[in-house]
CSV table of C-alpha atoms in Angstrom, one decimal:
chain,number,residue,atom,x,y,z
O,1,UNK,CA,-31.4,-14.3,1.0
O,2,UNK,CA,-29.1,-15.8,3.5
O,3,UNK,CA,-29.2,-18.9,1.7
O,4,UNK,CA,-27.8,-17.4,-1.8
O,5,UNK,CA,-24.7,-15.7,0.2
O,6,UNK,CA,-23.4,-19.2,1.5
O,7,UNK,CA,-23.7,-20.0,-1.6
O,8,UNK,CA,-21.2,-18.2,-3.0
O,9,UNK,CA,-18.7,-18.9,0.1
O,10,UNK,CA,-16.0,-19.9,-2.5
O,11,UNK,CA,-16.3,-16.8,-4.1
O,12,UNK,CA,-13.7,-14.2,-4.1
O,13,UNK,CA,-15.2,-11.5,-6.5
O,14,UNK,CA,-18.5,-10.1,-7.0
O,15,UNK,CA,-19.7,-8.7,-10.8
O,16,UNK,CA,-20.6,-4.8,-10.6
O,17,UNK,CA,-24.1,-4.0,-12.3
O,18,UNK,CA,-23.7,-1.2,-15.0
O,19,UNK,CA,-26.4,0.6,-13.0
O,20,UNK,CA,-25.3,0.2,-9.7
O,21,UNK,CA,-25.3,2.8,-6.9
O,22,UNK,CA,-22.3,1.4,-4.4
O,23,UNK,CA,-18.7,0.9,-4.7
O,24,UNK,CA,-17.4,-2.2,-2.3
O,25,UNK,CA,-13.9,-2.5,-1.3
O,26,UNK,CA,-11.8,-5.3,1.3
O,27,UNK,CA,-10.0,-3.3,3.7
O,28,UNK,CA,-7.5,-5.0,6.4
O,29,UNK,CA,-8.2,-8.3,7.4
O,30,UNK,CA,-7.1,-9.9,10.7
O,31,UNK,CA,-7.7,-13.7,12.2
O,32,UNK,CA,-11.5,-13.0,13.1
O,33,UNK,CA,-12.7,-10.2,11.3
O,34,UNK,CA,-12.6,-7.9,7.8
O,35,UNK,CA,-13.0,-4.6,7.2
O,36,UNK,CA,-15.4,-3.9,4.4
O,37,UNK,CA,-15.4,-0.2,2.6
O,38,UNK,CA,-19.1,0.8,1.2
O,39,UNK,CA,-19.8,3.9,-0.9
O,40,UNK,CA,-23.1,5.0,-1.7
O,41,UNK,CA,-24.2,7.5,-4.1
O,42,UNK,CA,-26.8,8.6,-2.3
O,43,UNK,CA,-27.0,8.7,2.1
O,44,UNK,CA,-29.1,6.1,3.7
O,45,UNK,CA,-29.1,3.0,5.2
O,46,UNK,CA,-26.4,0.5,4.2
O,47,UNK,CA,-27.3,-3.3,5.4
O,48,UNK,CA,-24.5,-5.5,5.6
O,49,UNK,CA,-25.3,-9.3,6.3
O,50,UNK,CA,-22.6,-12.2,6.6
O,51,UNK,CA,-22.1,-16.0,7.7
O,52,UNK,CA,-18.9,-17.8,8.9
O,53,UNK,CA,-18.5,-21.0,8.5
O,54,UNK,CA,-17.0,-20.7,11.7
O,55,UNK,CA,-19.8,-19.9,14.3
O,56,UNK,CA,-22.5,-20.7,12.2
O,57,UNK,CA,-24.5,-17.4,13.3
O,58,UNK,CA,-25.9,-15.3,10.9
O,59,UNK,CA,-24.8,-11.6,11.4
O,60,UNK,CA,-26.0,-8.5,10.1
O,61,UNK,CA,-25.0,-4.6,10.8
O,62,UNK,CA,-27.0,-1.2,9.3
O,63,UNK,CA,-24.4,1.5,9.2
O,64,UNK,CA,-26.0,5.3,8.0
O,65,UNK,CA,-24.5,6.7,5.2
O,66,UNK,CA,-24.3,10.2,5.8
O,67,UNK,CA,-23.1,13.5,3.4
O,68,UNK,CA,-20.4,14.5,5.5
O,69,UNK,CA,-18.2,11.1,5.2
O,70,UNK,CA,-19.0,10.9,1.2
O,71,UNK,CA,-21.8,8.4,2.2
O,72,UNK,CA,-18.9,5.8,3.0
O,73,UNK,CA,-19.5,3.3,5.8
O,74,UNK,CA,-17.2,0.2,6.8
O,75,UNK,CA,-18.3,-2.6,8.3
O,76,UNK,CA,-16.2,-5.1,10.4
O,77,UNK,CA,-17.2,-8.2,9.4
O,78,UNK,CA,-16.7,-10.8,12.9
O,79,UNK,CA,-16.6,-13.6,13.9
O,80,UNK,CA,-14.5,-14.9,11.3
O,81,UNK,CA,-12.1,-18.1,11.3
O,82,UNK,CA,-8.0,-17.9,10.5
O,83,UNK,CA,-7.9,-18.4,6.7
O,84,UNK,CA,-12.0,-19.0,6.3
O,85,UNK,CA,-13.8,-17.1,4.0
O,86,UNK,CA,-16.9,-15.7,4.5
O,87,UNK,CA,-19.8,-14.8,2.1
O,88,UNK,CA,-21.1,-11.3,2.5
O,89,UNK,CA,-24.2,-9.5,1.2
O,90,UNK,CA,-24.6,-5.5,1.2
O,91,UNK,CA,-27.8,-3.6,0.4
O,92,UNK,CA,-28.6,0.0,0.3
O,93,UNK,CA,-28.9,2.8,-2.2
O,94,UNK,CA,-31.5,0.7,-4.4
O,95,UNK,CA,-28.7,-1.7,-4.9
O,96,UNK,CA,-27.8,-5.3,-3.9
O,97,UNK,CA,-23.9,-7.0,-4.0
O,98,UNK,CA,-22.9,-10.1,-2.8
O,99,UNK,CA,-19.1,-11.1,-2.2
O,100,UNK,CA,-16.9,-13.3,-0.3
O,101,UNK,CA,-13.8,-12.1,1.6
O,102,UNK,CA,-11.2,-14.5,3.6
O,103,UNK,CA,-9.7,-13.9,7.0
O,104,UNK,CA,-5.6,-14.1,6.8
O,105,UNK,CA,-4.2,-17.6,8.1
O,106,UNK,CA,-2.6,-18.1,11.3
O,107,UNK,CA,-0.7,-20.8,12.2
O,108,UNK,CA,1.1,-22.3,15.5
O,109,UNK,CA,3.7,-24.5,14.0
O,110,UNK,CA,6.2,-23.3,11.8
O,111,UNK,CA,5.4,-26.6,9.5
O,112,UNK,CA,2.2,-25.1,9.1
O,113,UNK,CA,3.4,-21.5,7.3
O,114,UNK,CA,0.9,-21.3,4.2
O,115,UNK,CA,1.9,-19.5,1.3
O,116,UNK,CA,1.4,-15.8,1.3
O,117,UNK,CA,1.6,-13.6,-1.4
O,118,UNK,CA,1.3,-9.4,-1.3
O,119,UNK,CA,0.8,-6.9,-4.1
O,120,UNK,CA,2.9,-3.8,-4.0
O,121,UNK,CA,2.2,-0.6,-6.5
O,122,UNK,CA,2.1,3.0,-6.7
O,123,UNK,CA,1.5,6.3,-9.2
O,124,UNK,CA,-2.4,5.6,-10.2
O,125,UNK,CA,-3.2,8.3,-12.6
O,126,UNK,CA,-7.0,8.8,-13.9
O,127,UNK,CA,-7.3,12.4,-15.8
O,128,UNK,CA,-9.7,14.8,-15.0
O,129,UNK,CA,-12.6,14.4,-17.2
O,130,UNK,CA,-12.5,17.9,-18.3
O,131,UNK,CA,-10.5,20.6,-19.5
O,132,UNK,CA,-7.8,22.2,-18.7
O,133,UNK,CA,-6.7,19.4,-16.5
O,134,UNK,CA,-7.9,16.3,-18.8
O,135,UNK,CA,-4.0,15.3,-19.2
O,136,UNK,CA,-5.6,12.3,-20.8
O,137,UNK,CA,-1.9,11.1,-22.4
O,138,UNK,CA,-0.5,10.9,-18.9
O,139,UNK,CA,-2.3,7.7,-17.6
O,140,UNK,CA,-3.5,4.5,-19.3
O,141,UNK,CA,-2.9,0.9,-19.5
O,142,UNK,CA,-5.9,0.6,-17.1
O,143,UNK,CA,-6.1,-3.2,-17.5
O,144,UNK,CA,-3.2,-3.5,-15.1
O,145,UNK,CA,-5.9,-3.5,-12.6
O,146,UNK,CA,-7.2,-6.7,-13.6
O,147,UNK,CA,-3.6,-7.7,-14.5
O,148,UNK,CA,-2.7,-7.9,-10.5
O,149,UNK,CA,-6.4,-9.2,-9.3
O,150,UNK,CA,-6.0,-12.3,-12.0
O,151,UNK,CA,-2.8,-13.1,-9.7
O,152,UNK,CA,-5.0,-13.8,-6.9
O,153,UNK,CA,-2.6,-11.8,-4.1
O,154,UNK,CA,-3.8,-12.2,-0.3
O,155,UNK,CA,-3.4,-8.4,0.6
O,156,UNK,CA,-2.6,-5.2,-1.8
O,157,UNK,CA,-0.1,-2.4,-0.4
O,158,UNK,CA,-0.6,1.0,-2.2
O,159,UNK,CA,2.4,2.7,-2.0
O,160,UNK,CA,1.5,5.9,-2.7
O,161,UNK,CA,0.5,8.6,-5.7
O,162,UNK,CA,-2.7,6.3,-5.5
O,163,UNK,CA,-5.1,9.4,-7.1
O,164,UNK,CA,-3.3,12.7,-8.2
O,165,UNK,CA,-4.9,15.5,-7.2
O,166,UNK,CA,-5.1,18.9,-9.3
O,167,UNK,CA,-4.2,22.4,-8.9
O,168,UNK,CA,-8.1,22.7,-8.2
O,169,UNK,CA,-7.9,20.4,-5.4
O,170,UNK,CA,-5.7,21.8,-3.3
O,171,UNK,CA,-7.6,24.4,-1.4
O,172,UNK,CA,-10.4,23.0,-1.8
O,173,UNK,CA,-11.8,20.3,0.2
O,174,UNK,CA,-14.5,19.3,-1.7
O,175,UNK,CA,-12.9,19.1,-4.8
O,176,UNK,CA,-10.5,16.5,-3.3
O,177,UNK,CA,-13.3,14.6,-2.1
O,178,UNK,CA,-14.7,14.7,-5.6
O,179,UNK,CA,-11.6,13.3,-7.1
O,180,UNK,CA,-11.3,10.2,-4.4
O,181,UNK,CA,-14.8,9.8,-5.2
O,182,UNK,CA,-14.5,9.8,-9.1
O,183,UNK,CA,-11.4,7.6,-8.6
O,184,UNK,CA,-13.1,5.0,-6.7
O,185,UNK,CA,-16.0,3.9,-8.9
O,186,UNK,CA,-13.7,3.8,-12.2
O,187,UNK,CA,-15.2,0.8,-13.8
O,188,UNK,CA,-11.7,-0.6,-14.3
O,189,UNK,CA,-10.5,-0.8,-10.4
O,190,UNK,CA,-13.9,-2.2,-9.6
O,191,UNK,CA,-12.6,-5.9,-10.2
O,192,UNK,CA,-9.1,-5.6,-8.4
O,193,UNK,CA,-11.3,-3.8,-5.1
O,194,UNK,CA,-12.5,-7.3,-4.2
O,195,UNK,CA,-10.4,-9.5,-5.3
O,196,UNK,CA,-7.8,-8.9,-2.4
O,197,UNK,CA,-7.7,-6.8,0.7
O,198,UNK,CA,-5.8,-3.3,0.6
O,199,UNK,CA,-4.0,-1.3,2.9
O,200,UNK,CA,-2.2,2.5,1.6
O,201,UNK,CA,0.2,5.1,2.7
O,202,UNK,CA,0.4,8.1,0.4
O,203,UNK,CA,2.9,9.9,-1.1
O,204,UNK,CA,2.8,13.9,-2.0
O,205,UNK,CA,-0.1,13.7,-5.2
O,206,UNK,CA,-2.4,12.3,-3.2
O,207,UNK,CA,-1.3,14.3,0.0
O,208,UNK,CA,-1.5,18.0,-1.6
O,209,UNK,CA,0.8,19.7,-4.1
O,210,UNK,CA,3.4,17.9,-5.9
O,211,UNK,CA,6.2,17.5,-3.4
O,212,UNK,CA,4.3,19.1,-0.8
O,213,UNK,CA,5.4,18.8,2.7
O,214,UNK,CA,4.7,19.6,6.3
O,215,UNK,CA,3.9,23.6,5.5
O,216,UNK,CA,0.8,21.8,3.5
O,217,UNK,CA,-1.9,24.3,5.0
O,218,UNK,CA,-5.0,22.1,3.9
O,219,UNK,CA,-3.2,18.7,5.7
O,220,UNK,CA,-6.2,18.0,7.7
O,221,UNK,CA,-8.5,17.9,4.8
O,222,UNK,CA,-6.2,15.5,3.1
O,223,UNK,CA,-5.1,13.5,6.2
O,224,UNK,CA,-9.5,12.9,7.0
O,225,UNK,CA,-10.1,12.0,3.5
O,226,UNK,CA,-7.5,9.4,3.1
O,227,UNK,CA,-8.9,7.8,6.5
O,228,UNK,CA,-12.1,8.0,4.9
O,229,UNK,CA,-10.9,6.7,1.7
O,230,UNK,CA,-8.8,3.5,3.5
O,231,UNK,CA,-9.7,0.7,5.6
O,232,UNK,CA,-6.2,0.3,7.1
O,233,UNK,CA,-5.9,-1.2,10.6
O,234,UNK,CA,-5.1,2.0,12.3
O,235,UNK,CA,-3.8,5.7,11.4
O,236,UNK,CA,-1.1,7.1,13.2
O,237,UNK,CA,-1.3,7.0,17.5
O,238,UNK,CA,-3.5,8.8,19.0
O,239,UNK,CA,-1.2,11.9,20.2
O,240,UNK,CA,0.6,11.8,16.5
O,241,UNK,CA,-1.0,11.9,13.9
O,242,UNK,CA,-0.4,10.6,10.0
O,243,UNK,CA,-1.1,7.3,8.2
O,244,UNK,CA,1.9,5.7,9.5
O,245,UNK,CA,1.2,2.2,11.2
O,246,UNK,CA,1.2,-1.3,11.2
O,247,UNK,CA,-0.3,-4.6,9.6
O,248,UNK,CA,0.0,-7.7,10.1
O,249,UNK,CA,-0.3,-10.5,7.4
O,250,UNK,CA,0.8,-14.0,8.7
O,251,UNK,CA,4.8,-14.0,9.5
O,252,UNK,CA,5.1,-10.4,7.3
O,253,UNK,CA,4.8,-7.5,9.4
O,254,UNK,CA,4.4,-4.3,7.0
O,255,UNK,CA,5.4,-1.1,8.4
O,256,UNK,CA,3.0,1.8,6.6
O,257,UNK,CA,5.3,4.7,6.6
O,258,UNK,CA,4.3,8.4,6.3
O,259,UNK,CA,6.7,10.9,4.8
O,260,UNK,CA,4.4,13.8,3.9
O,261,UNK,CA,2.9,15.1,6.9
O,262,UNK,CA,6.6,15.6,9.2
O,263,UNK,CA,8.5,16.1,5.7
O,264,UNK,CA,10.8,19.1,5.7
O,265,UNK,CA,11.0,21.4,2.9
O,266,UNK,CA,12.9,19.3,0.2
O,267,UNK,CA,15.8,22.5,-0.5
O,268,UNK,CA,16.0,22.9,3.4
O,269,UNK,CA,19.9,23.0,4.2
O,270,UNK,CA,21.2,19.8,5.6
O,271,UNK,CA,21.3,19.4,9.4
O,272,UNK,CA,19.7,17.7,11.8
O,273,UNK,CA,16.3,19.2,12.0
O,274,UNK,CA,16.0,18.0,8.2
O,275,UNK,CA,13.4,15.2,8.4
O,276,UNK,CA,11.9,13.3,6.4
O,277,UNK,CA,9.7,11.5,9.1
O,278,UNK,CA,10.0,13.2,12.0
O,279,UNK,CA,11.2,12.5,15.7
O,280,UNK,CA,7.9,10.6,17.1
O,281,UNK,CA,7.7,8.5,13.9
O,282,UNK,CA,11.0,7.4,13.6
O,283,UNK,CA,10.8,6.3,17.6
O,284,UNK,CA,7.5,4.3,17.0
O,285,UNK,CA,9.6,2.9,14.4
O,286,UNK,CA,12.0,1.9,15.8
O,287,UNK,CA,10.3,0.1,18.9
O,288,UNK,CA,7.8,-1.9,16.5
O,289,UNK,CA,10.6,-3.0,14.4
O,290,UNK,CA,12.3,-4.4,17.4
O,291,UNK,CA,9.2,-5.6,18.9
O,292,UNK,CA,8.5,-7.4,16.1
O,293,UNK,CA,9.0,-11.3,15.8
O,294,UNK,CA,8.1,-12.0,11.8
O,295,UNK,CA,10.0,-13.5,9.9
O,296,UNK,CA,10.1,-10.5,7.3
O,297,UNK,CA,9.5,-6.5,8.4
O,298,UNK,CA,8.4,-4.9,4.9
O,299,UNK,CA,9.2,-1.3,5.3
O,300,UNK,CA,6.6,0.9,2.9
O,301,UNK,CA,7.2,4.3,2.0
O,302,UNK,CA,6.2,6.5,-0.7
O,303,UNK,CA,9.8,8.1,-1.9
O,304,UNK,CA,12.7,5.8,-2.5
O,305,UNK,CA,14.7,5.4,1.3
O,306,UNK,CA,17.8,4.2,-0.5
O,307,UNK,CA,18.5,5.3,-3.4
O,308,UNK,CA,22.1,7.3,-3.9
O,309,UNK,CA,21.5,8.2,-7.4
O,310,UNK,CA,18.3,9.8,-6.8
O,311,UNK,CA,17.9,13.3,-8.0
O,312,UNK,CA,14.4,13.7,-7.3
O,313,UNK,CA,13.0,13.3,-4.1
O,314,UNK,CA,13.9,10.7,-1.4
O,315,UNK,CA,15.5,10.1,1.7
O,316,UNK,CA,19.2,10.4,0.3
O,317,UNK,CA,18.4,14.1,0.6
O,318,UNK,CA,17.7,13.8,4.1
O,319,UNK,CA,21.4,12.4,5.1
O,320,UNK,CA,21.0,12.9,8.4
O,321,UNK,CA,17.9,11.5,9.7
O,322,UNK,CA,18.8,8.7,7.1
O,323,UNK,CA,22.4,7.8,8.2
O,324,UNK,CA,20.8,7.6,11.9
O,325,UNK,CA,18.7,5.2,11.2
O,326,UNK,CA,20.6,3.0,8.4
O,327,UNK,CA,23.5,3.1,11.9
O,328,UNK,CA,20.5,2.3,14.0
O,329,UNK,CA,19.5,-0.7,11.6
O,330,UNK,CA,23.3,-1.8,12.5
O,331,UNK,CA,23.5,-1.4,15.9
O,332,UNK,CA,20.0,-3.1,16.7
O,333,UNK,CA,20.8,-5.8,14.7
O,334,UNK,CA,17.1,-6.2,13.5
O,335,UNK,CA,16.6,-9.1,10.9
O,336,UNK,CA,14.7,-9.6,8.2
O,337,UNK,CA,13.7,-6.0,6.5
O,338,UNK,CA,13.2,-5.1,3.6
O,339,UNK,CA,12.0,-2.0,2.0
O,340,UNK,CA,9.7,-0.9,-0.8
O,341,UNK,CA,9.0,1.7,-2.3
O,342,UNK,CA,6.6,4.0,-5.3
O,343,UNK,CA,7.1,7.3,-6.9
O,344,UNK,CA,9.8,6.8,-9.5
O,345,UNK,CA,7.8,6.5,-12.6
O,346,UNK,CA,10.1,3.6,-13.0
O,347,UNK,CA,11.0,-0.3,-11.2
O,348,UNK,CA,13.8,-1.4,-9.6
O,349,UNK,CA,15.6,-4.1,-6.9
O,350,UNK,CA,18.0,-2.3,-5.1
O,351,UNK,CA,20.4,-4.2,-2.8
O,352,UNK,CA,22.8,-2.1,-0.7
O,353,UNK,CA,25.6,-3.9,0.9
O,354,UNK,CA,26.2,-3.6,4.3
O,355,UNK,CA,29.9,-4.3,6.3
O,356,UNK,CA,29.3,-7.0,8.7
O,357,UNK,CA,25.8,-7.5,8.0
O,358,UNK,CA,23.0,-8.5,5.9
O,359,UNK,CA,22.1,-6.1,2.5
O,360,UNK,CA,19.4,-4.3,2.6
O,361,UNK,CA,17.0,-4.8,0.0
O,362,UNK,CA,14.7,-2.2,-1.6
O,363,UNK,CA,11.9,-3.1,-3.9
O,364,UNK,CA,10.8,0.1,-5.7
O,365,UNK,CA,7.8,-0.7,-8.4
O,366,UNK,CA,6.1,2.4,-10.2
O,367,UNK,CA,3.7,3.4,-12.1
O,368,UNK,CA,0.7,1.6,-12.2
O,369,UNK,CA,-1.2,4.1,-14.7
O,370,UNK,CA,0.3,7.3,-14.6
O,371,UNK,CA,3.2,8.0,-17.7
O,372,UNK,CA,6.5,5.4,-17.4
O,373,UNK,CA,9.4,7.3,-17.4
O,374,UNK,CA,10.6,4.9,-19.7
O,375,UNK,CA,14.7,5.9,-20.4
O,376,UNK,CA,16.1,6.7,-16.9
O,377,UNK,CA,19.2,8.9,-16.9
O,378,UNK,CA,22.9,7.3,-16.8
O,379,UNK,CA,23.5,7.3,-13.3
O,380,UNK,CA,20.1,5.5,-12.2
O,381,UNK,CA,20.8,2.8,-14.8
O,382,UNK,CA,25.1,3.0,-13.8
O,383,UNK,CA,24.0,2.9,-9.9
O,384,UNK,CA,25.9,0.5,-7.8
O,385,UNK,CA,23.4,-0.7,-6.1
O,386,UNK,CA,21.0,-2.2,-8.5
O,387,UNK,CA,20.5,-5.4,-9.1
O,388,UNK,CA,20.9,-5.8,-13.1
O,389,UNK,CA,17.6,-6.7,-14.7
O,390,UNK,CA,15.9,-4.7,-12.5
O,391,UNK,CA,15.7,-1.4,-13.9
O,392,UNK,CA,12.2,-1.0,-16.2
O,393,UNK,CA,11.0,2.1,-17.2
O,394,UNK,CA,7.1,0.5,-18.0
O,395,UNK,CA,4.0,0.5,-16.1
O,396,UNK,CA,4.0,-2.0,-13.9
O,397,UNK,CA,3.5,-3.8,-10.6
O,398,UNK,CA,5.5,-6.3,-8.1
O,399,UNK,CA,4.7,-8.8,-5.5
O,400,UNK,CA,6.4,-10.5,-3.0
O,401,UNK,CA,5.6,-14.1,-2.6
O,402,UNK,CA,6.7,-16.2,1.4
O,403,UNK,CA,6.9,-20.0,1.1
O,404,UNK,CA,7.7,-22.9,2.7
O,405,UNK,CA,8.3,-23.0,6.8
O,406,UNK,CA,8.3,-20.6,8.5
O,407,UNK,CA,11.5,-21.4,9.7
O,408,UNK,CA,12.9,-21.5,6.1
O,409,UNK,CA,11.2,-19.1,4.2
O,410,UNK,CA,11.5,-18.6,0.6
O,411,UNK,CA,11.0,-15.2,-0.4
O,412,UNK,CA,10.5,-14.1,-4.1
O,413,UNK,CA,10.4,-10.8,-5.8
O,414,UNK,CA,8.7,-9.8,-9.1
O,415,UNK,CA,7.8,-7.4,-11.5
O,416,UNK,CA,5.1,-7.6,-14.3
O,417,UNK,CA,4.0,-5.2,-17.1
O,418,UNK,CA,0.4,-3.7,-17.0
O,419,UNK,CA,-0.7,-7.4,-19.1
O,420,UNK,CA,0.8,-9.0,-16.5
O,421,UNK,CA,3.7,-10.6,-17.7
O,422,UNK,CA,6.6,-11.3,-15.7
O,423,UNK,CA,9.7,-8.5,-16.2
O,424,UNK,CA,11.8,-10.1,-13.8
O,425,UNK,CA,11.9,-12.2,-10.7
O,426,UNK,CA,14.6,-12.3,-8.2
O,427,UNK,CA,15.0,-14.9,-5.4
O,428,UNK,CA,16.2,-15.3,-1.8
O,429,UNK,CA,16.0,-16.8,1.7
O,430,UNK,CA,15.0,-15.2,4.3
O,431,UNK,CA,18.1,-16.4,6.1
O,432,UNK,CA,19.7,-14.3,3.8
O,433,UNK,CA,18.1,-11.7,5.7
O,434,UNK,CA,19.5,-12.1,9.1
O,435,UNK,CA,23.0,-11.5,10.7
O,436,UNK,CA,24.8,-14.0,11.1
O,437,UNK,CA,23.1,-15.9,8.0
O,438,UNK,CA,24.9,-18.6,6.2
């Protein structure tokens, strides 16, 4: 069997058998090993056997899939080489996948930068399958998910709104679970699952309620099934909880921001114990943005963080806690970042200019299947800030391409429609994204 897995080393995508009982997703990938997500239908062993070109050892892990997680293992696949793949075989459940996945490239020299290319999208919509909550005309254009795995990205950030749940769901645990788990095996997403590796951060329809915040009574629930649901690298620290946290894809460090789970109520009067993110996440922040040496610090987060025209939810209603950290930004003098963003219904660039420094960029790109919000009002489409050309109100999703050295990166932004054709592409340097650049 061994023998047919090395086979398909140069393989980045495994077919799905009409009649087949798992579900097989990349999670995070680091230099020397991948997370791999595995969902059974029914519990039982899950076998999961693998061979890296790298140590030539033939490895192999049995995980029990049990009821209580949703019969959802993940294996970490290891001893792995920087930017090898390795061929993978899984078996349980009466079913039998094979599949390759690729550790992410590291490099010593900055000659040596490889290209890297990440996926960005939010607001994935799939109706109920029944009455009354089968608001079948609200999603569609389901071939965007093959749309963004035919680009061939190395790593997918969900940005949030990835499943809506119902009024059903919300105080009811297992009906969330059954709505992550309906989600999951849609024949459609089964292409895009392996044909990169994912990471999320949520925004309020797939926290609770719509624009549900930190009185959310049923948080827990949510907070376990979206660790279930996720292979990201980590989840919050271990005296603060969330899905906040880091990852790490050659010289782009992607800050995974949670703005649900601190998130004061929206109509709460101004002041500053308004918070969108709360004291501890702001500080861990703050200390990994500074700590951090890439070359660009993507900054994810589910509502819009820049946005003045906004009239729905974002962080301009939080004026506060967001002019403290746009003058932190200032005073730290942190290169490099660059924020994006999901919710809208809509995509845009944003580029807010900054006196005596660098603009700060914000990439917002939404839906993927839920309804376009296709005519946005006057004042988003009159708003100072955007970058013209920008502004489409289609379903939709971006990525953000690095190339070149790694001491003259090339960084380029761009939209496509759910056939995946480009909407528009903008282009920079990332010395444009330092003080002092040229």
């Amino acid at each position: 069997m061994l023998r047919s897995v090395i086979a398909l080393v140069v393989a980045s995508l495994f077919v799905r058998a009409a009649d087949a009982h798992l579900v097989v997703m990349h999670g995070f990938t680091d230099y020397t090993s991948a997370l791999l997500w595995i969902q059974a239908d029914a519990p039982g062993p899950i076998r999961v056997h693998w061979r890296s070109a790298h140590d030539g050892v033939d490895h192999a892990s049995t995980l029990d899939a049990g009821v209580l997680d949703d019969n959802v293992v993940v294996a970490r696949l290891t001893g792995l080489a920087p930017g090898t793949p390795v061929a993978y075989a899984v078996d349980g459940d009466g079913d039998h996948r094979e599949g390759s996945v690729r550790a992410q490239p590291y490099w010593s020299k900055a000659v040596d930068a490889t290209d890297i290319t990440i996926a960005i999208g939010s607001c994935f919509f799939l109706a109920a399958a029944g009455p009354p909550w089968n608001a079948s005309s609200y999603g569609g254009g389901f071939e965007i998910l093959d749309a963004i795995a035919s680009k061939s990205p190395d790593l997918m950030v969900w940005l949030g709104d990835n499943l809506y749940f119902q009024p059903p769901d919300e105080l009811d645990a297992v009906s969330m679970a059954a709505r992550y788990r309906r989600q999951r095996a849609l024949p459609a997403l089964q292409k895009l699952l392996t044909a990169t590796s994912h990471v999320a951060i949520w925004d309020d329809h797939d926290y609770g309620p719509n624009d549900a915040d930190r009185s959310y009574t049923m948080k827990g629930d949510s907070l376990a099934l979206f660790r279930r649901y996720w292979a990201n690298p980590s989840f919050g620290l271990p005296d603060v909880p969330g899905v906040f946290g880091r990852a790490r894809y050659g010289d782009v460090d992607i800050f995974l921001l949670d703005d649900r789970w601190y998130r004061s109520a929206n109509r709460m009067r101004d002041g500053a114990d308004k918070t969108m993110f709360g004291a501890a996440q702001i500080d861990w922040l703050q200390n990994a943005l500074v700590y951090s040496s890439a070359t660009l610090k993507l900054v994810a987060n589910g509502s819009q963080m820049w946005n003045r025209a906004n009239r729905f939810e974002g962080f301009n209603h939080f004026p506060d806690e967001q002019k403290r950290l746009a003058d932190w930004l200032l005073a730290q003098r942190v290169d490099g970042v660059m924020f994006a963003s999901g919710d809208r219904h809509f995509g845009e660039l944003l580029r807010i200019e900054r006196p005596g420094a660098y603009p700060l960029y914000e990439f917002t790109s939404s839906p993927l299947t839920s309804r376009p919000y296709e005519n946005p009002d006057a004042a988003e489409r009159q708003n100072p800030d955007l970058v013209p050309g920008t502004l489409v109100g289609r379903r939709q999703f971006g990525l953000i391409r690095l190339s070149g050295p790694e001491n003259a990166r090339r960084v380029v932004l761009e939209s496509y429609d759910q056939r995946g054709a480009l909407l528009w592409r903008q282009e920079l340097l990332a010395s444009d994204l330092r003080f002092g650049r040229r």
